[in-house]
Structures are given as C-alpha cells and as structure tokens.
Coordinates of C-alpha atoms in Angstrom, one line a residue:
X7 CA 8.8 -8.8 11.9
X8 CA 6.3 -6.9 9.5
X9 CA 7.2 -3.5 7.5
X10 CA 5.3 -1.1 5.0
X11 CA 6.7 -2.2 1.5
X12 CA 4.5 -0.6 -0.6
X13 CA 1.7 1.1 -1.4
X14 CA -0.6 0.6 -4.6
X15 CA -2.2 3.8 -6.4
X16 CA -4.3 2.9 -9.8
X17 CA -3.7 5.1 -12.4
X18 CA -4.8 5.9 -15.8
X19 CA -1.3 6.5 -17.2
X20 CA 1.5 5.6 -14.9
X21 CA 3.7 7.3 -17.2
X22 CA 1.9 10.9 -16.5
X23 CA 1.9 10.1 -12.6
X24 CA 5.4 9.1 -12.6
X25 CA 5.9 12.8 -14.1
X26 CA 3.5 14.1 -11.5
X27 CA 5.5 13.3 -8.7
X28 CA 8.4 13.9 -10.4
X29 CA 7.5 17.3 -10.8
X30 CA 6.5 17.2 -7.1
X31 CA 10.1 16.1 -5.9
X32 CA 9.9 12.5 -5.9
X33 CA 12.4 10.1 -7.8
X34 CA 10.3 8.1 -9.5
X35 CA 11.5 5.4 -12.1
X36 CA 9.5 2.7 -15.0
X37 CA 8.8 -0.3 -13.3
X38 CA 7.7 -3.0 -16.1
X39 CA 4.8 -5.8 -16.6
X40 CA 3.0 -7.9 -14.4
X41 CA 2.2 -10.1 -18.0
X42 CA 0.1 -12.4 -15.5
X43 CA -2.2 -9.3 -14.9
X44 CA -2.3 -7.2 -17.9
X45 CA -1.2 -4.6 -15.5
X46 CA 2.3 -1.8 -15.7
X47 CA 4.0 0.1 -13.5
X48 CA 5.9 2.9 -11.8
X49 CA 7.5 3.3 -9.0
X50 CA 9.0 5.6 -6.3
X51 CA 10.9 4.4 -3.1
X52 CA 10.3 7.1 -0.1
X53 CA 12.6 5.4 2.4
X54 CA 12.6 1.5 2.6
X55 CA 8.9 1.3 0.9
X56 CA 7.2 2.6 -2.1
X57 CA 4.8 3.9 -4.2
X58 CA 3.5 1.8 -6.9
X59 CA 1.4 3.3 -9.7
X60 CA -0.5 0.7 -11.6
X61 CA -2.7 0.9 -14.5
X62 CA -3.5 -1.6 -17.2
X63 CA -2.7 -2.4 -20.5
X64 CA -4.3 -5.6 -21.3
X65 CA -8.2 -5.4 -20.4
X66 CA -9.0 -9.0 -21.1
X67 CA -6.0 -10.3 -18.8
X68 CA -6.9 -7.7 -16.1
X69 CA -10.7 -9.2 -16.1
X70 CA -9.3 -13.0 -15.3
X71 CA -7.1 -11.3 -12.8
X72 CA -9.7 -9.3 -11.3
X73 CA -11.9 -12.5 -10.5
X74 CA -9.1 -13.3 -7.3
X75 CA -10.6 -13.0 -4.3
X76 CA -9.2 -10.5 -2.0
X77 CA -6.4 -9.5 -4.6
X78 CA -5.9 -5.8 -5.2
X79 CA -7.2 -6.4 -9.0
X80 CA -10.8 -7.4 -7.2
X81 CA -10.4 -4.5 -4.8
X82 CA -10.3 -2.2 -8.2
X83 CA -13.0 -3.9 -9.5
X84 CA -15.5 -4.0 -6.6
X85 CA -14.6 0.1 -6.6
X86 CA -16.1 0.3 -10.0
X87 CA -12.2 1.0 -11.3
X88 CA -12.0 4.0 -9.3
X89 CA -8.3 5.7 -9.7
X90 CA -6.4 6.6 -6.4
X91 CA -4.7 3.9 -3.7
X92 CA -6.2 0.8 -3.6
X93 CA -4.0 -1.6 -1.0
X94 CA -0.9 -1.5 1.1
X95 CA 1.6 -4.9 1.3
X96 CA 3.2 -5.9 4.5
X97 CA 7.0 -7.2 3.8
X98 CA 7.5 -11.0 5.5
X99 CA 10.2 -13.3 5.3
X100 CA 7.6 -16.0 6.8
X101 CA 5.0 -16.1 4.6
X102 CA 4.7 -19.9 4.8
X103 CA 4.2 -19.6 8.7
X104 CA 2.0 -16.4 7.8
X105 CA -0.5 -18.4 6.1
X106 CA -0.8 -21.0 8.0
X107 CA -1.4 -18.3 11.3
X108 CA -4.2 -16.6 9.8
X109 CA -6.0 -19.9 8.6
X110 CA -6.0 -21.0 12.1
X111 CA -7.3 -17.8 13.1
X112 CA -10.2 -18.3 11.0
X113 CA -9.4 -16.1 8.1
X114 CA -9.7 -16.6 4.5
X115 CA -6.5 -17.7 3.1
X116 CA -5.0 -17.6 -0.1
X117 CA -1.8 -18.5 -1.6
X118 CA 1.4 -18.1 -0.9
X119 CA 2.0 -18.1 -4.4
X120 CA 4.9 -17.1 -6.8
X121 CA 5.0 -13.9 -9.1
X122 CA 7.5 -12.1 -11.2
X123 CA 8.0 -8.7 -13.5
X124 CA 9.9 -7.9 -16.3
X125 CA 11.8 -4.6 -15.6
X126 CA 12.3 -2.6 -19.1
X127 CA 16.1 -3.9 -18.8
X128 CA 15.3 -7.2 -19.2
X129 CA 16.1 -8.2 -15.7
X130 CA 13.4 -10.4 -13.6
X131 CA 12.7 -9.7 -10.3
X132 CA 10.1 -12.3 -8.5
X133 CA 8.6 -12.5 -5.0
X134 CA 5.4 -14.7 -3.4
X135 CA 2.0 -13.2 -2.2
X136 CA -0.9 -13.7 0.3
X137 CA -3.9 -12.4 0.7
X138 CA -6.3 -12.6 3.7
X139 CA -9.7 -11.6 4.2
X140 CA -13.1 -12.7 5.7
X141 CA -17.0 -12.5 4.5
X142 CA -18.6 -9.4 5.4
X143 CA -15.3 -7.3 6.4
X144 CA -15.8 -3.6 5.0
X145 CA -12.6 -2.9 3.9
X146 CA -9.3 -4.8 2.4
X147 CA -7.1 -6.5 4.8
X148 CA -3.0 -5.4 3.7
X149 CA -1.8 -8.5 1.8
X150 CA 2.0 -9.6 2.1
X151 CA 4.4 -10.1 0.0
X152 CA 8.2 -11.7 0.1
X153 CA 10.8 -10.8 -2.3
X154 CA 13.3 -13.4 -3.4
X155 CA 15.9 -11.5 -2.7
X156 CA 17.4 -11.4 1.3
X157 CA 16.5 -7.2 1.9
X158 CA 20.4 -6.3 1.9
X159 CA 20.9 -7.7 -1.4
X160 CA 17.6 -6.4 -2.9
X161 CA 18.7 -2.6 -1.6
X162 CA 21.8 -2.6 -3.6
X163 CA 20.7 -4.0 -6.8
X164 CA 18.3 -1.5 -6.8
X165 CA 20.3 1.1 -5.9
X166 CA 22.3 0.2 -8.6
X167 CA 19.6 0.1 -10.7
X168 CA 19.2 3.7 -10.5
X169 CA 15.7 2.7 -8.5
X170 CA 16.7 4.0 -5.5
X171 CA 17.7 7.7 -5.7
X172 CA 17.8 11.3 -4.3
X173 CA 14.2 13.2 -3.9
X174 CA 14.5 17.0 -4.6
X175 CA 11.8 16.8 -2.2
X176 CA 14.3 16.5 0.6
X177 CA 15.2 13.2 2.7
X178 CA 11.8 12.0 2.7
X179 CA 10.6 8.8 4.3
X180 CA 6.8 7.5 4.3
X181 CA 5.7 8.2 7.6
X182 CA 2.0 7.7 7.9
X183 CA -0.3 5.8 5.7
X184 CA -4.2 6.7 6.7
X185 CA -7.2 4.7 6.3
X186 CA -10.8 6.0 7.1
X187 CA -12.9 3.1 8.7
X188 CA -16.1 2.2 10.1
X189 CA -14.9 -0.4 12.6
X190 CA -11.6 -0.9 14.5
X191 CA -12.4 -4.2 16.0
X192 CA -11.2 -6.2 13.0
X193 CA -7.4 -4.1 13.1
X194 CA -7.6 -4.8 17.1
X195 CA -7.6 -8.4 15.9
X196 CA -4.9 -8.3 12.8
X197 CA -2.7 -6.3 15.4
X198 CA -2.7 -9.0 17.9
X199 CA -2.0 -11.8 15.2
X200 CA 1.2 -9.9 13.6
X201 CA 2.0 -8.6 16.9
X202 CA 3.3 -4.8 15.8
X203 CA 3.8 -1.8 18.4
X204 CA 0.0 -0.1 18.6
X205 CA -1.4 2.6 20.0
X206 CA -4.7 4.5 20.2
X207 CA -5.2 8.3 20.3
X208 CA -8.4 10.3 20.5
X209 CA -8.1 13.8 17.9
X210 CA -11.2 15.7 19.6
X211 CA -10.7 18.4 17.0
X212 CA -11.6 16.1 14.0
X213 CA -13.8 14.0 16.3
X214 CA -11.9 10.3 15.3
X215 CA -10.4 7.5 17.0
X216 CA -7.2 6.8 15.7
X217 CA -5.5 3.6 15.8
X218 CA -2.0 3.1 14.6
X219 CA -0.1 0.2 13.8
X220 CA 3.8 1.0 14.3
X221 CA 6.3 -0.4 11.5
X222 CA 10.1 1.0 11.1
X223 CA 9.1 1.9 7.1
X224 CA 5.8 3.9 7.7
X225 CA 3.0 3.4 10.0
X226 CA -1.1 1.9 9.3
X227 CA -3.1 4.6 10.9
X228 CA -6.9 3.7 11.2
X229 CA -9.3 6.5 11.8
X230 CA -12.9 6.1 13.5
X231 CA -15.1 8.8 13.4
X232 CA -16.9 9.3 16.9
X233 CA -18.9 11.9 16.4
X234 CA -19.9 15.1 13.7
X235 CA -16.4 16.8 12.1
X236 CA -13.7 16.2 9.9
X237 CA -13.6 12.9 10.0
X238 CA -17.2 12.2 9.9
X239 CA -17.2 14.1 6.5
X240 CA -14.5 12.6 5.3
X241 CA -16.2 9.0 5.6
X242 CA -19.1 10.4 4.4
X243 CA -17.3 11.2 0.9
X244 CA -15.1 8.5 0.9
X245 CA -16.1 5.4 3.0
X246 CA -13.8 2.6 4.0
X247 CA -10.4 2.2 2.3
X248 CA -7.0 4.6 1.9
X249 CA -7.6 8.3 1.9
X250 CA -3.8 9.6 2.5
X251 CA 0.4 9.5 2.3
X252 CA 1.8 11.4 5.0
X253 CA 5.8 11.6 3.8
X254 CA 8.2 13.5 6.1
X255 CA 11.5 14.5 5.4
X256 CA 10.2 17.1 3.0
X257 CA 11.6 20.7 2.2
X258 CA 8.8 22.2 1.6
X259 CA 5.0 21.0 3.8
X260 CA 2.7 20.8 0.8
X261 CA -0.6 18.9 0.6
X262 CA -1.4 17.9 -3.3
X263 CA -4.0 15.0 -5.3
X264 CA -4.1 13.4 -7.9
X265 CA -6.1 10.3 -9.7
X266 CA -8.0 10.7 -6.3
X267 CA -5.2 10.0 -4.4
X268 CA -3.9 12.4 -1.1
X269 CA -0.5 12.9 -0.3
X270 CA 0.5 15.2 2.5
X271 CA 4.4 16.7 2.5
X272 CA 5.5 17.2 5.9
X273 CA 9.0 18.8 7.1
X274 CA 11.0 16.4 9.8
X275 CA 9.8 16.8 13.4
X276 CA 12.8 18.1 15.1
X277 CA 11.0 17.3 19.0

C-alpha cells in the first residue's frame, strides 16, 4: 500500500515560509540538515503527510547533489532553480520489492539507498529512497521513501516532538495534490504498477481531463487539457510539473501563493 508522505516546495528562506504558513494557519515547525545535500528544512504535517520547504545552504554540496539523476535536487536544477513545489514522495514499507518492480517494468531505477537528518534537538531520524524515471518522460515520476520507524511509532515521537500539532486553520488534511500534464499515458502505466484506486473525470468548464490517483493521505490528481480554457492556459504558463495543494478541513476557503507555489484552502465537504 502507497500513501502521500510529503510534498517538497523550494524556498529561498524556509524560515520566512515557515512564518508564511504560519501566519496562514498552519503549524509549521524547523526541520534540520540534510548535511549530504547542503540542503534545510521546514516542515508542516496537514494530516498523515506534509509540507516540506527546502532551500539551501551549502551551494557546493547542493551542486554534487544536484548531478543525481531523477532526484528532486536535479529536478530544481533542470527548472533553472525555480522556487515553488518540485516532487511529491510516496510512503512504502517495500521499497526493496519496489525497486525491483519497476526495473522489470523497464524503468530507470535507482537506489534504495539510506539517508538521515539532524533535527535542531540533536535527535536523528533516517529513512531509504528511490527514484524512478525513464528517457524522454516530460515530467518527474513521485519518488518513495521508507522511514525507519514502523508509522505508529513514527506518529508519536513526533507528536511528542511538538511536530505534529493543532492548525488554527481548522482540522485540515491534504486532500488533493494537482499536477498539470501533457500526457496521461505514462500515470495510466505507474497506476497499474502500484495498483492505487483511480478514476478519470472530464471538467468541461476548464476543458481538462483529470486523472486521479486515490491514496488515504491526499490524492495525485493529473490534469490534461483537451481543448482552449483554464487549463489550456494554465499549461501554457506553467508546463508539466506541480501547480497546486488543495487542503480541506479549513475554517475559512482561501486561495493564497507564495515562492510560486498554489495552495487552495477548502472547508470540509459535508455531502
């Protein structure tokens, strides 16, 4: 089984988006080094996944970093360092099995292989990663990652860690995560290999073809334009890749951006 774990957003300053969302109801808390990367973080848990905002402080560690294929530090370089989300990271406890699946399917493979962080406690926390892709695919496969940790002891440590908390946004919970693509055949495909709930929907009003993946933590949402509209436009300015964070749950519906990044604040269906 596959869920949303998080959800990666470069930053210039995590410490002034951490404030951001803060200010925009969201518990966010310091997350620490990844001293393999040159990279820092924040974080804020909306339900059982996250937001991660990443930015750098070591430029020449970054660059080595950045040279992984298919690693969210190449997919930040290939974008010319734009800010905003950059990947999303699939939770598996059989990432072993995982990789060997999508070698035989033909993909690029590579790892699993073992990473840790230094929290500003002085605590470690360490989990493994993979990462897929193949030649000529437009836009970043998720990548997956498996904590250490069994889930129900993960959960309470960081609940007791004061990294799980109340939102003053409400009882929020990621709900949708939405990419903008050119082609759905290569999510038909990745569907069919992890085996999650889909469905396919037509919005004639912004003219797209939307193809969701269902996991319990949030789900992948694909959108196709057809046609001229919304979504059309939308491609046109963004192209392929991450456009928005629907979160439900919320007091308040709100739609706010920042570091190029959408998030969209929706109160709890009540159908």
């Amino acid at each position: 089984m596959y869920y949303l774990d998080h959800i990666v957003q470069f930053v210039d300053q995590p410490e002034a988006a951490m404030q951001y969302l803060q200010e925009h109801g969201l518990h966010t808390v310091h997350g620490g080094q990844h001293t393999q990367w040159g990279t820092y973080n924040a974080l804020s848990y909306v339900g059982s996944a996250y937001i991660e905002l990443i930015g750098i402080y070591d430029e020449e560690q970054f660059s080595v970093a950045a040279k992984a294929p298919y690693s969210l530090h190449e997919t930040y370089e290939k974008n010319h360092r734009q800010n905003g989300f950059n990947r999303i990271a699939l939770r598996t406890t059989t990432i072993e099995e995982d990789a060997k699946t999508f070698y035989q399917a033909g993909y690029d493979v590579l790892g699993p292989e073992r990473f840790s962080r230094t929290r500003p406690d002085g605590s470690i926390i360490s989990w493994q990663l993979l990462h897929i892709g193949k030649q000529g695919t437009l836009f970043d496969y998720p990548f997956f990652i498996q904590w250490d940790l069994p889930e129900q002891e993960r959960m309470q440590e960081l609940t007791e860690l004061g990294i799980l908390g109340n939102h003053e946004a409400g009882d929020v919970e990621i709900a949708e995560v939405i990419h903008l693509v050119q082609n759905l055949e290569p999510l038909y495909e990745l569907q069919k290999l992890l085996q999650l709930p889909s469905s396919t929907v037509i919005n004639e009003e912004s003219n797209v073809e939307i193809f969701t993946m269902h996991t319990a933590s949030g789900n992948l949402s694909y959108y196709k334009p057809i046609g001229e509209g919304d979504g059309w436009n939308a491609f046109l300015d963004f192209g392929n890749g991450l456009h928005t964070v629907v979160i439900s749950g919320a007091q308040k519906e709100k739609y706010i951006t920042f570091d190029h990044a959408n998030y969209v604040f929706k109160k709890r269906s009540t159908s």
